[in-house]
Short mmCIF file of C-alpha atoms and ligand atoms in Angstrom, two decimals:
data_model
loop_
_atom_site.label_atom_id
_atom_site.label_comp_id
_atom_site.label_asym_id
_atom_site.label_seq_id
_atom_site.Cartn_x
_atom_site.Cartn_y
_atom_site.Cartn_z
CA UNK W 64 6.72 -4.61 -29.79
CA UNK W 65 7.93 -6.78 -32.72
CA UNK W 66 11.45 -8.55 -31.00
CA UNK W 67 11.25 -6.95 -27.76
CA UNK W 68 11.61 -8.24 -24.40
CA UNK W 69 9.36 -6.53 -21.72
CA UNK W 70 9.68 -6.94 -18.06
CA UNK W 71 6.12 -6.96 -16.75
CA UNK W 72 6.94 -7.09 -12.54
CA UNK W 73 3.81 -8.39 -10.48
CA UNK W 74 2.60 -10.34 -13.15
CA UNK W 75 1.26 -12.93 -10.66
CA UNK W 76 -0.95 -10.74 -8.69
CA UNK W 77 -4.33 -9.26 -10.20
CA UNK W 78 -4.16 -6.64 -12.53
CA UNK W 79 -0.70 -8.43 -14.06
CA UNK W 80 -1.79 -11.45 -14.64
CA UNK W 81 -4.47 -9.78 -16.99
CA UNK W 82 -1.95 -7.55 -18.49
CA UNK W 83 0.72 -10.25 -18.75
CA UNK W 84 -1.89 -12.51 -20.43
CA UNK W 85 -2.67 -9.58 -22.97
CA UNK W 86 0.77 -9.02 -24.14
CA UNK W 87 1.67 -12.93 -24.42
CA UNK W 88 -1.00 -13.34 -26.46
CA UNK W 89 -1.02 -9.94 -28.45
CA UNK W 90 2.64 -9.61 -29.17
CA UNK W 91 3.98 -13.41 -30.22
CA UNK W 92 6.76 -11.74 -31.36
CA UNK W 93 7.86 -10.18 -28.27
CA UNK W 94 9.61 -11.72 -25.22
CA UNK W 95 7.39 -11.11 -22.32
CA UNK W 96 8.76 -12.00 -18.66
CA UNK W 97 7.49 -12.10 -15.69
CA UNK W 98 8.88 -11.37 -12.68
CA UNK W 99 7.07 -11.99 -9.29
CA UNK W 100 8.13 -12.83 -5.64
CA UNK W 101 5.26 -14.97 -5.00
CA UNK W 102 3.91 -13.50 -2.09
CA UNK W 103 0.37 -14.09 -0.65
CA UNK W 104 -1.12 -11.80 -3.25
CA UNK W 105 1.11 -13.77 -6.32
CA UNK W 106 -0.27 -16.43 -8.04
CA UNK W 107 1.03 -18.82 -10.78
CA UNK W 108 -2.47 -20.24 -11.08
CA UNK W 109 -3.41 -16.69 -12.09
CA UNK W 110 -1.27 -17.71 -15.58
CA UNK W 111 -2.33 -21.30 -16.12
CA UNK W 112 -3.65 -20.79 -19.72
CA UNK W 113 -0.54 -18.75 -20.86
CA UNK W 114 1.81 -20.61 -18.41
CA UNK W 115 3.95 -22.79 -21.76
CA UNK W 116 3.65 -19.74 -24.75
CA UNK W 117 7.12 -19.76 -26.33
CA UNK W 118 7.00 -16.14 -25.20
CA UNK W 119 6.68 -16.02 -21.72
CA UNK W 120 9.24 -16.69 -18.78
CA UNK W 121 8.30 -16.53 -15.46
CA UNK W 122 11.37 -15.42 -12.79
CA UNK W 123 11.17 -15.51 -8.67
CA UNK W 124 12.59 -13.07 -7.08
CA UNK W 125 12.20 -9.75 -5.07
CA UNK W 126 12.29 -6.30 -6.57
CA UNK W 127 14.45 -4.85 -3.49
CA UNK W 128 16.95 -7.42 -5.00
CA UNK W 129 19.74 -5.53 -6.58
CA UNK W 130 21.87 -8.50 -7.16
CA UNK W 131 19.23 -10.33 -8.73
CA UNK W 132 17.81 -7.83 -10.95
CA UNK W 133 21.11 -6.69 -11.99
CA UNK W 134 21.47 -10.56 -13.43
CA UNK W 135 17.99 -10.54 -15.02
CA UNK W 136 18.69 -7.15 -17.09
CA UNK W 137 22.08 -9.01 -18.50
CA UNK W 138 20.11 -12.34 -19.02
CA UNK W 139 17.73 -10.92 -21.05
CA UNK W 140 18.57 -7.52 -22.14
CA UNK W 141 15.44 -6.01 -21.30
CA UNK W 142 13.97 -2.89 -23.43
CA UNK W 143 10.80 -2.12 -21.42
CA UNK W 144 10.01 -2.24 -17.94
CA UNK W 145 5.89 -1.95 -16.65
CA UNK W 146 6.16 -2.21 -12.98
CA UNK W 147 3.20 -3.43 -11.12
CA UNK W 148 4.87 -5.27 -8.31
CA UNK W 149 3.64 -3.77 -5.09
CA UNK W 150 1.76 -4.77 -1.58
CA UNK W 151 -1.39 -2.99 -2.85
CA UNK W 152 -3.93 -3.64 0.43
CA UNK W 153 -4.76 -0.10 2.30
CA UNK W 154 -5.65 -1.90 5.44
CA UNK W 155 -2.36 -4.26 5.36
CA UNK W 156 -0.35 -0.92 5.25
CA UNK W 157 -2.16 0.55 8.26
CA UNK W 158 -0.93 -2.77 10.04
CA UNK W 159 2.32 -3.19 8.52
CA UNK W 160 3.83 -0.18 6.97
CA UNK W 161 7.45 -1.24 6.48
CA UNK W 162 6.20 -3.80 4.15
CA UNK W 163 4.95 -1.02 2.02
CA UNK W 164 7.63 0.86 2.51
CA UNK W 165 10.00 -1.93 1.59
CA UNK W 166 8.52 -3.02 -1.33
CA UNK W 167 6.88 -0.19 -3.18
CA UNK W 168 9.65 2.39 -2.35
CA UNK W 169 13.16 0.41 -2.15
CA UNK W 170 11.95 -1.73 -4.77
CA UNK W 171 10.60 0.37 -7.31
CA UNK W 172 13.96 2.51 -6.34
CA UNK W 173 16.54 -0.95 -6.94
CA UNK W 174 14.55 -1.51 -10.11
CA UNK W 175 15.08 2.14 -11.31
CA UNK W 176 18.89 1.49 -10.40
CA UNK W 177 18.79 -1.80 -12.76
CA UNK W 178 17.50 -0.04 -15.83
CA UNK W 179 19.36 3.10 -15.52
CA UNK W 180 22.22 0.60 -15.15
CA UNK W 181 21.91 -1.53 -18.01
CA UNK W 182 20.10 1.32 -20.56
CA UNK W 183 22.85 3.80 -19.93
CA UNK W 184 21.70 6.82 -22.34
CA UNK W 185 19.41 4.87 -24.53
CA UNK W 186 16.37 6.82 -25.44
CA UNK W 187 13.93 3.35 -26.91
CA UNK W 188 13.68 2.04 -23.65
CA UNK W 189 10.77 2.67 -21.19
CA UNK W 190 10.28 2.37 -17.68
CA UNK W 191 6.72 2.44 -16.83
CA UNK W 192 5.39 2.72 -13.51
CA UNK W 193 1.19 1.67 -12.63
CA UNK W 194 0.38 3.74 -9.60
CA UNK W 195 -3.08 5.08 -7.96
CA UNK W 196 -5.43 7.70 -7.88
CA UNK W 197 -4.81 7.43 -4.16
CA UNK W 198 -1.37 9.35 -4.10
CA UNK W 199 -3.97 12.42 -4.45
CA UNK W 200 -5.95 11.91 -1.37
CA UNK W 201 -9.51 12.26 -0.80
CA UNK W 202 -12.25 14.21 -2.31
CA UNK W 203 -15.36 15.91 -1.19
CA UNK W 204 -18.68 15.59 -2.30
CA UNK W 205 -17.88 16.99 -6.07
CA UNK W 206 -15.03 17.37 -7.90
CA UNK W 207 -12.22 15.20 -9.90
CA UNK W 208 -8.48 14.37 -9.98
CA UNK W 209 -6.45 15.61 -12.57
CA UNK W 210 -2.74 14.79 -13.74
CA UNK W 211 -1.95 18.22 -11.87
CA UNK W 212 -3.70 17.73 -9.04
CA UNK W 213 -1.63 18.03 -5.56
CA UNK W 214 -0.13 15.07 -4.41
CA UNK W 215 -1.72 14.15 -0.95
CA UNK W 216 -1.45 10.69 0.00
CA UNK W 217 -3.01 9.55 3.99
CA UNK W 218 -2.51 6.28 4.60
CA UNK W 219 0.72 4.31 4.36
CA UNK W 220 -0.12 2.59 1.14
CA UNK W 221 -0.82 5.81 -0.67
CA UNK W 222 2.40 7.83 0.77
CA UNK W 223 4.33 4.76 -0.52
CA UNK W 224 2.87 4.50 -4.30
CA UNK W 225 3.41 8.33 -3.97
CA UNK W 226 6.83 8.29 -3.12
CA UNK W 227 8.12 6.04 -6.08
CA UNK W 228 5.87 8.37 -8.43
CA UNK W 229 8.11 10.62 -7.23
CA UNK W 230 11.49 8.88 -7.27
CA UNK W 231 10.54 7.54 -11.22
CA UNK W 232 9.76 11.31 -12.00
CA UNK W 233 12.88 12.11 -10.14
CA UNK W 234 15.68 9.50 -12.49
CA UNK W 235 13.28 11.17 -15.40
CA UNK W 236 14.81 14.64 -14.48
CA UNK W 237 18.38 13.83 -12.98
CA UNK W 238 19.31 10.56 -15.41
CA UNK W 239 17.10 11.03 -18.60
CA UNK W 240 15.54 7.72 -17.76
CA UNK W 241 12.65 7.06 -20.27
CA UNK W 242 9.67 7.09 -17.52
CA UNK W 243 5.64 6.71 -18.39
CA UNK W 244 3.22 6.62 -15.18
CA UNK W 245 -0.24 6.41 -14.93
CA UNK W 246 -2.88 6.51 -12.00
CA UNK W 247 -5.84 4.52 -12.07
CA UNK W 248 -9.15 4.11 -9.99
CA UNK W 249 -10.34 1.02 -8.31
CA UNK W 250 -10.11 -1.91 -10.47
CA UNK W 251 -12.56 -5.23 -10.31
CA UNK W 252 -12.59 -8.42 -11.94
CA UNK W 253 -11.46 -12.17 -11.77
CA UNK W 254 -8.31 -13.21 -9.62
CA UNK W 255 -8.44 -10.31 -7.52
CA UNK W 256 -7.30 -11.34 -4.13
CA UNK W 257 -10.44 -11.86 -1.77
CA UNK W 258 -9.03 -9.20 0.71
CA UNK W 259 -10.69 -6.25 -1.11
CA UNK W 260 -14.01 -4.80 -1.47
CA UNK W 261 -15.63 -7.03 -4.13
CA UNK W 262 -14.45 -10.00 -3.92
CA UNK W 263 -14.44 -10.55 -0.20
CA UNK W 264 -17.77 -9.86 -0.29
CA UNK W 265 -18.39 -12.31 -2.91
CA UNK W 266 -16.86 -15.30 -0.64
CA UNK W 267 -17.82 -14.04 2.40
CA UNK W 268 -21.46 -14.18 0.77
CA UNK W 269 -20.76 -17.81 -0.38
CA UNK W 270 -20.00 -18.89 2.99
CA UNK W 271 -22.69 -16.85 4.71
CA UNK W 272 -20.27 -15.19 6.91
CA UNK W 273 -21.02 -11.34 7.63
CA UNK W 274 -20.30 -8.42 5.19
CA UNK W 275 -17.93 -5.76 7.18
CA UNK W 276 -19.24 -2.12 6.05
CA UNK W 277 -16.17 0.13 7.40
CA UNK W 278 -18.38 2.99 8.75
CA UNK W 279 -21.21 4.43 7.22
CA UNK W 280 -20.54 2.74 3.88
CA UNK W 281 -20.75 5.80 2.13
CA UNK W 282 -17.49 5.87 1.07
CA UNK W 283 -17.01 6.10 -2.93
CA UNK W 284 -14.86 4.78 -5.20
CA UNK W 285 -14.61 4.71 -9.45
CA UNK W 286 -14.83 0.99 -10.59
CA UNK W 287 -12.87 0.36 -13.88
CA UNK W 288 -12.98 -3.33 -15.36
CA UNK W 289 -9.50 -4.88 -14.74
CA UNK W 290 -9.52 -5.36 -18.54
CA UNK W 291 -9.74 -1.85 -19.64
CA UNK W 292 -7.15 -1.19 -17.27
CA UNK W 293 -4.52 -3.61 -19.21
CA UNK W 294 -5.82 -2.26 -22.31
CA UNK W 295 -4.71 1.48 -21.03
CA UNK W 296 -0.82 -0.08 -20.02
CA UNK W 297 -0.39 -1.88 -23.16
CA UNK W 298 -1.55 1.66 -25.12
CA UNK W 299 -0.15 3.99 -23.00
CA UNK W 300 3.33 1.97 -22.78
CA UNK W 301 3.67 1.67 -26.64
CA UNK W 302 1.95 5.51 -26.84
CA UNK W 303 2.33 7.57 -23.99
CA UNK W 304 4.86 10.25 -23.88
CA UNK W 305 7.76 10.06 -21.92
CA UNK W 306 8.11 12.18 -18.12
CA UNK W 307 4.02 12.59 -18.64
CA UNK W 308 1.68 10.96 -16.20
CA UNK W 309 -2.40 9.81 -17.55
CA UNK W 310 -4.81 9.64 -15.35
CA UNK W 311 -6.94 6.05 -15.99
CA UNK W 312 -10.59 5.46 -14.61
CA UNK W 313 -13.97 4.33 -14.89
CA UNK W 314 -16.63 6.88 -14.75
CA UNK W 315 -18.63 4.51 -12.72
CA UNK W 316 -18.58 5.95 -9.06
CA UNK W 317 -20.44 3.90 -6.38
CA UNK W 318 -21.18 4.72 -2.97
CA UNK W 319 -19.80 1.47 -0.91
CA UNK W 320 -22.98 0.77 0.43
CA UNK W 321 -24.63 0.85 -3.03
CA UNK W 322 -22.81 -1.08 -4.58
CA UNK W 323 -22.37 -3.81 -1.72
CA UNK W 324 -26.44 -3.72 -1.97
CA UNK W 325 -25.71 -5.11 -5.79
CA UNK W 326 -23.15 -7.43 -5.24
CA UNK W 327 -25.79 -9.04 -2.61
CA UNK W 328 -28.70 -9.06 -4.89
CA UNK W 329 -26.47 -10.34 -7.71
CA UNK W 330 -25.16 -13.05 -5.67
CA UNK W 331 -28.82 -13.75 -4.50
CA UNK W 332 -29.73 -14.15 -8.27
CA UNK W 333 -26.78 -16.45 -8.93
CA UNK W 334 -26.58 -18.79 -6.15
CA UNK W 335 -31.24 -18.83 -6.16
CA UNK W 336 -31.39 -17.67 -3.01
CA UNK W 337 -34.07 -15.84 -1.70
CA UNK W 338 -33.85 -12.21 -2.80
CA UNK W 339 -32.83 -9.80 -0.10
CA UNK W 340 -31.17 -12.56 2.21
CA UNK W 341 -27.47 -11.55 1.43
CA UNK W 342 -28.28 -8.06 2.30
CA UNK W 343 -29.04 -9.55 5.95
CA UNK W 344 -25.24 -10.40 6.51
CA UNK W 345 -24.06 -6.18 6.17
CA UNK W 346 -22.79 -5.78 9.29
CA UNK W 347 -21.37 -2.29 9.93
CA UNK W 348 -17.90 -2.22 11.88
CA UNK W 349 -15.38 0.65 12.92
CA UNK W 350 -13.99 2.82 10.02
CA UNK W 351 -10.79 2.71 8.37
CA UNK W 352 -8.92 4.40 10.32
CA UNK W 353 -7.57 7.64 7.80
CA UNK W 354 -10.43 5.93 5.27
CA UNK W 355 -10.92 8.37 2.04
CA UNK W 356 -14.06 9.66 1.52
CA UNK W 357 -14.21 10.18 -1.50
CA UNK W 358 -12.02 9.33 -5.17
CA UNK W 359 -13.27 9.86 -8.98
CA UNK W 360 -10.92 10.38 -11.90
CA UNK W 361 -11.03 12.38 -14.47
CA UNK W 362 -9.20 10.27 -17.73
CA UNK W 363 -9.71 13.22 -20.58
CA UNK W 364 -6.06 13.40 -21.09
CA UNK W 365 -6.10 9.26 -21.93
CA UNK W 366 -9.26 9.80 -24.13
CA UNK W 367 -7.86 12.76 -25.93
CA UNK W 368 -4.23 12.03 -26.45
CA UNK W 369 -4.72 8.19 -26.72
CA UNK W 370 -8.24 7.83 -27.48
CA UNK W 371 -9.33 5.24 -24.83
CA UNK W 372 -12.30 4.31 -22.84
CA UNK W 373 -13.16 2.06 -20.41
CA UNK W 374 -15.27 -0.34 -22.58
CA UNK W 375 -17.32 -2.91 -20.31
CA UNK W 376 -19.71 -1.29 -17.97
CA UNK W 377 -21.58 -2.04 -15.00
CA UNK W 378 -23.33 -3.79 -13.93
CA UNK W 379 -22.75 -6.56 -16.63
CA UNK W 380 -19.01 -6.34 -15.60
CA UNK W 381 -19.85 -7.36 -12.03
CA UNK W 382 -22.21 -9.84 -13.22
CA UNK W 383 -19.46 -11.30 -15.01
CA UNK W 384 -17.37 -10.93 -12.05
CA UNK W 385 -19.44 -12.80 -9.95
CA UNK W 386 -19.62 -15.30 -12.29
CA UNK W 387 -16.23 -15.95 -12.50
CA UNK W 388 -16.11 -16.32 -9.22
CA UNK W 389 -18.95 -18.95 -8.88
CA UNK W 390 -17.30 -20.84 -11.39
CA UNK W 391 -13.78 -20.75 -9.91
CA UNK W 392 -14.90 -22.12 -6.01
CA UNK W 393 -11.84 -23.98 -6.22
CA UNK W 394 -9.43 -20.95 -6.64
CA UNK W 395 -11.34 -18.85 -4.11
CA UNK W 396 -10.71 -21.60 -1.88
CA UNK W 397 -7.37 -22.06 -2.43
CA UNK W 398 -6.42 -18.73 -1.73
CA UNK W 399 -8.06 -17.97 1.33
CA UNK W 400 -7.25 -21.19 2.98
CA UNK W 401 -5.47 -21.88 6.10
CA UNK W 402 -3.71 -18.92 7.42
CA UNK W 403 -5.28 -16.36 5.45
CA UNK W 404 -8.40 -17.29 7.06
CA UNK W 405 -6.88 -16.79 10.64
CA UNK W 406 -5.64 -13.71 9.37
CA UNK W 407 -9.36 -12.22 8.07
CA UNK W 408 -11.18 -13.80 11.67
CA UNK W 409 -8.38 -12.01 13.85
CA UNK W 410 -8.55 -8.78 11.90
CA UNK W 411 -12.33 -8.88 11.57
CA UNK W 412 -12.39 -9.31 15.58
CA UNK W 413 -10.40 -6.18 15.92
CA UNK W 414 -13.09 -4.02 13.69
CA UNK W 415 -15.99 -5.15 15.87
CA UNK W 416 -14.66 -5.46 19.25
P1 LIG O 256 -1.74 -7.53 -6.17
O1 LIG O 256 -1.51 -7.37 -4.71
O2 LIG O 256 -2.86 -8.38 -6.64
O3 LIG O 256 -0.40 -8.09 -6.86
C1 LIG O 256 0.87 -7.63 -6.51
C2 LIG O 256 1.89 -8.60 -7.09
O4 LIG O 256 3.20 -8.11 -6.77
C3 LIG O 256 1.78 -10.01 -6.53
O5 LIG O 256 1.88 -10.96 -7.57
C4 LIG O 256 2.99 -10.12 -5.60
O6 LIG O 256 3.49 -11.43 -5.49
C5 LIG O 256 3.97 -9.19 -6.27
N1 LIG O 256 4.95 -8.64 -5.32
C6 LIG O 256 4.69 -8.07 -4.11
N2 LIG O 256 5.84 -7.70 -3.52
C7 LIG O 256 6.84 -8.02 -4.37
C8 LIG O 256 8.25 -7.86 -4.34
N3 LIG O 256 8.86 -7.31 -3.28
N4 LIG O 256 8.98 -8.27 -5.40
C9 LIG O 256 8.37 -8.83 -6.48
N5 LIG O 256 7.04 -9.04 -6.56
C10 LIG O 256 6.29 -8.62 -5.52
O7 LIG O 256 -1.86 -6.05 -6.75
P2 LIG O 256 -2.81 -5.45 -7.90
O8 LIG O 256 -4.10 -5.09 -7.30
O9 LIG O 256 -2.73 -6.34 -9.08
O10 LIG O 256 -2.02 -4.09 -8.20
C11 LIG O 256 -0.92 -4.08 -9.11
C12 LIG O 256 -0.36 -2.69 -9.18
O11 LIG O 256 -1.35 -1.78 -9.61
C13 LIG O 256 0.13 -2.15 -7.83
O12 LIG O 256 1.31 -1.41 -8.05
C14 LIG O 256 -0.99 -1.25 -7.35
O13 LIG O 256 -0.48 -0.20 -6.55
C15 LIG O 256 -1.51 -0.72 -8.68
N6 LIG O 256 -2.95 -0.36 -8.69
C16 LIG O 256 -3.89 -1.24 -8.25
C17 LIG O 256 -5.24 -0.90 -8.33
C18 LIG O 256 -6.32 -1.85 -7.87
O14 LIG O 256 -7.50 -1.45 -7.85
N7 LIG O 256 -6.03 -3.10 -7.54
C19 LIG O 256 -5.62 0.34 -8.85
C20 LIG O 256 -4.61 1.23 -9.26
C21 LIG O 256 -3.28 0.86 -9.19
O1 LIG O 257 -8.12 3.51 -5.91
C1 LIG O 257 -7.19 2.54 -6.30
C2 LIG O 257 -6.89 1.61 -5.15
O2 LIG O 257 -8.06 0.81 -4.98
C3 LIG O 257 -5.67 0.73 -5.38
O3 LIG O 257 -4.53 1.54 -5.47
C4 LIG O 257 -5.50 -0.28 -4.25
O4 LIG O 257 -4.42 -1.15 -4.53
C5 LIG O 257 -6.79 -1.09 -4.15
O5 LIG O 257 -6.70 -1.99 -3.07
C6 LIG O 257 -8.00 -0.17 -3.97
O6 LIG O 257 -7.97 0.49 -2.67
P1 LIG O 257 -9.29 0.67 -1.78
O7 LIG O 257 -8.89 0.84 -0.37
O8 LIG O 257 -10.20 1.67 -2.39
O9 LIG O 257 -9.97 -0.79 -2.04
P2 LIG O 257 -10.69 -1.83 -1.04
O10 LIG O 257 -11.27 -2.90 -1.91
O11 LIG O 257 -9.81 -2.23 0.09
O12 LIG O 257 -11.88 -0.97 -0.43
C7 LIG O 257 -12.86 -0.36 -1.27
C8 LIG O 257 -13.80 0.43 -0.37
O13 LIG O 257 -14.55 -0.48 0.43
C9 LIG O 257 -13.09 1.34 0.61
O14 LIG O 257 -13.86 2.53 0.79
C10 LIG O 257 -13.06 0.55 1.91
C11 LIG O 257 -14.34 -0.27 1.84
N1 LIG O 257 -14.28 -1.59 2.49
C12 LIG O 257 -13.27 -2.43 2.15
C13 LIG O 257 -13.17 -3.68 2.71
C14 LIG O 257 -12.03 -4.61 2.36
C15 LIG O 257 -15.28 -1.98 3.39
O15 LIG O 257 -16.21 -1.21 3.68
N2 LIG O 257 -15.18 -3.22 3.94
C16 LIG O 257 -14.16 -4.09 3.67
O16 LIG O 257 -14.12 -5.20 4.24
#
């Protein structure tokens, strides 16, 4: 990494802030940059700590930008792209698709475009793109996905992350583009945006407001600590192969309504009140519509070629989580305030009405 300059996109939102955080401070020697739009989900407060490193630049701007990206790769002369920039919220996509479609398909398409642009045939470049397990679909009871298993995304969100898979894949084949992808399970941690699972239910629980249990909360997911999943970019960007694709989870499955049973005795324990009154605010509403039943990940591939594993478990990584949280009122509130808050009431109306 010694001298390069990497173009971390989404480094605002959750899982880039940790991962643009790990490669200021790992790589002094490298030029790291940061480029974000700042939407609801993108936050500079996410980067406070890191915000003057000698190392780090932060640059506005859209991804579906050609104009401006085009300027960026001749600024800077980028050598590594690891794009994260995305709307990433299922239930947004169900309500607003063409944002999705906007963002995680033209843009990820206008950034190939840039780097194909400015790399030209050079092989010591890398474009590295963080998608889901979601582009496979949903599971049944057993069972886990693969690198090779079918594409078969059902909601907006997932068709979208699917489609640039497919178009990065695609200037792999047709341009020789250097390309790395991996697909990773549900991640958790601090400055996730309080619009999914875990943290929601964390504020919600602070406020005493009611927990919304899409149908009958047994819905499962693979938790991986948002850590281990910046430890698996940084590895698998200076590791991985080129055209392959690495599968990244947690081995921790949890039904919904399990784990929402933890995060309310947890949050019992931490704020001292009395234990079992946070499970009184689960409140089950109308289903997701298209909701997957079912995801778990099977990482061998990463653990075999790359030798990694995800290294904090639970429950000591929600624990710390929640924590975090607690500790950070004043960033919870931040975030959620004024229209966001609209936004939750008028979409929580909908799922009960
Ligand atoms: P996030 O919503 O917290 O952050 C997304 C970031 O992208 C924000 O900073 C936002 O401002 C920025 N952004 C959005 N649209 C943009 C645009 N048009 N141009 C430039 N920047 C834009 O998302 P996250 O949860 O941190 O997810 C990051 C990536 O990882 C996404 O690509 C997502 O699909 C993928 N992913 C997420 C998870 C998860 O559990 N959160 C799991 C697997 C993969
Ligand atoms: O699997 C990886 C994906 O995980 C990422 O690609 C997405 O960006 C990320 O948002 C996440 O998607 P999910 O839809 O799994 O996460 P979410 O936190 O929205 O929901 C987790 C589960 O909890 C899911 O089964 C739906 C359920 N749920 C969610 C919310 C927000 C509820 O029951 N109630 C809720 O209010």
């Amino acid at each position: 990494m010694n001298g390069k300059t990497i173009l971390v996109t989404g480094g605002a939102g959750f899982i880039g802030s940790h991962l643009v955080r790990l490669l200021v401070n790992k790589y002094p020697d490298a030029h790291i940059l940061n480029l974000d739009a700042l939407t609801y989900a993108g936050n500079l407060a996410n980067l406070k700590d890191i915000e003057d490193a000698p190392n780090y630049t932060f640059l506005k701007g859209r991804i579906e930008d050609p104009e401006f990206l085009k300027k960026v790769f001749e600024e800077y002369e980028v050598d590594g792209v690891i794009h994260l920039a995305a709307e990433s919220h299922v239930d947004r996509s169900i309500t607003d698709p063409m944002a999705f479609l906007r963002t995680n398909i033209i843009g990820t398409v206008e950034l190939l475009n840039a780097a194909k642009d400015a790399w030209g045939d050079r092989q010591d470049v890398r474009f590295y793109h963080v998608s889901t397990d979601e582009v496979y679909g949903s599971l049944g009871e057993t069972g886990l996905f693969t690198e090779t298993t079918a594409y078969d995304p059902r909601s907006p969100y997932s068709a979208s992350k699917a489609s640039s898979d497919h178009f990065v894949r695609a200037y792999h084949h047709t341009y020789g583009l250097p390309v790395v992808i991996s697909n990773c399970s549900n991640n958790y941690g601090p400055f996730q945006f309080p619009e999914k699972l875990i943290p929601l239910f964390i504020n919600n629980i602070r406020h005493e407001r009611n927990l919304p249990v899409y149908g009958d909360g047994k819905n499962t997911r693979d938790w991986l600590w948002v850590g281990d999943h910046a430890d698996a970019i940084d590895l698998i960007f200076r590791k991985g192969k080129n055209g392959e694709t690495y599968n990244i989870g947690g081995e921790n499955e949890w039904k919904n309504i399990d784990l929402i049973y933890l995060v309310c005795d947890q949050m019992d324990a931490a704020l001292g009140r009395e234990a079992g009154s946070s499970r009184n605010l689960i409140t089950f509403v109308r289903d997701r519509p298209g909701h997957d039943r079912r995801y778990a990940i099977d990482a061998a591939k990463l653990t075999n070629e790359l030798n990694w594993r995800p290294k904090l478990q639970f429950p000591e990584g929600l624990e710390r989580t929640i924590k975090w949280y607690l500790e950070n009122s004043d960033w919870l509130e931040a975030v959620t305030s004024g229209a966001y808050l609209q936004y939750y009431e008028k979409q929580y109306q909908q799922k009960t009405s």
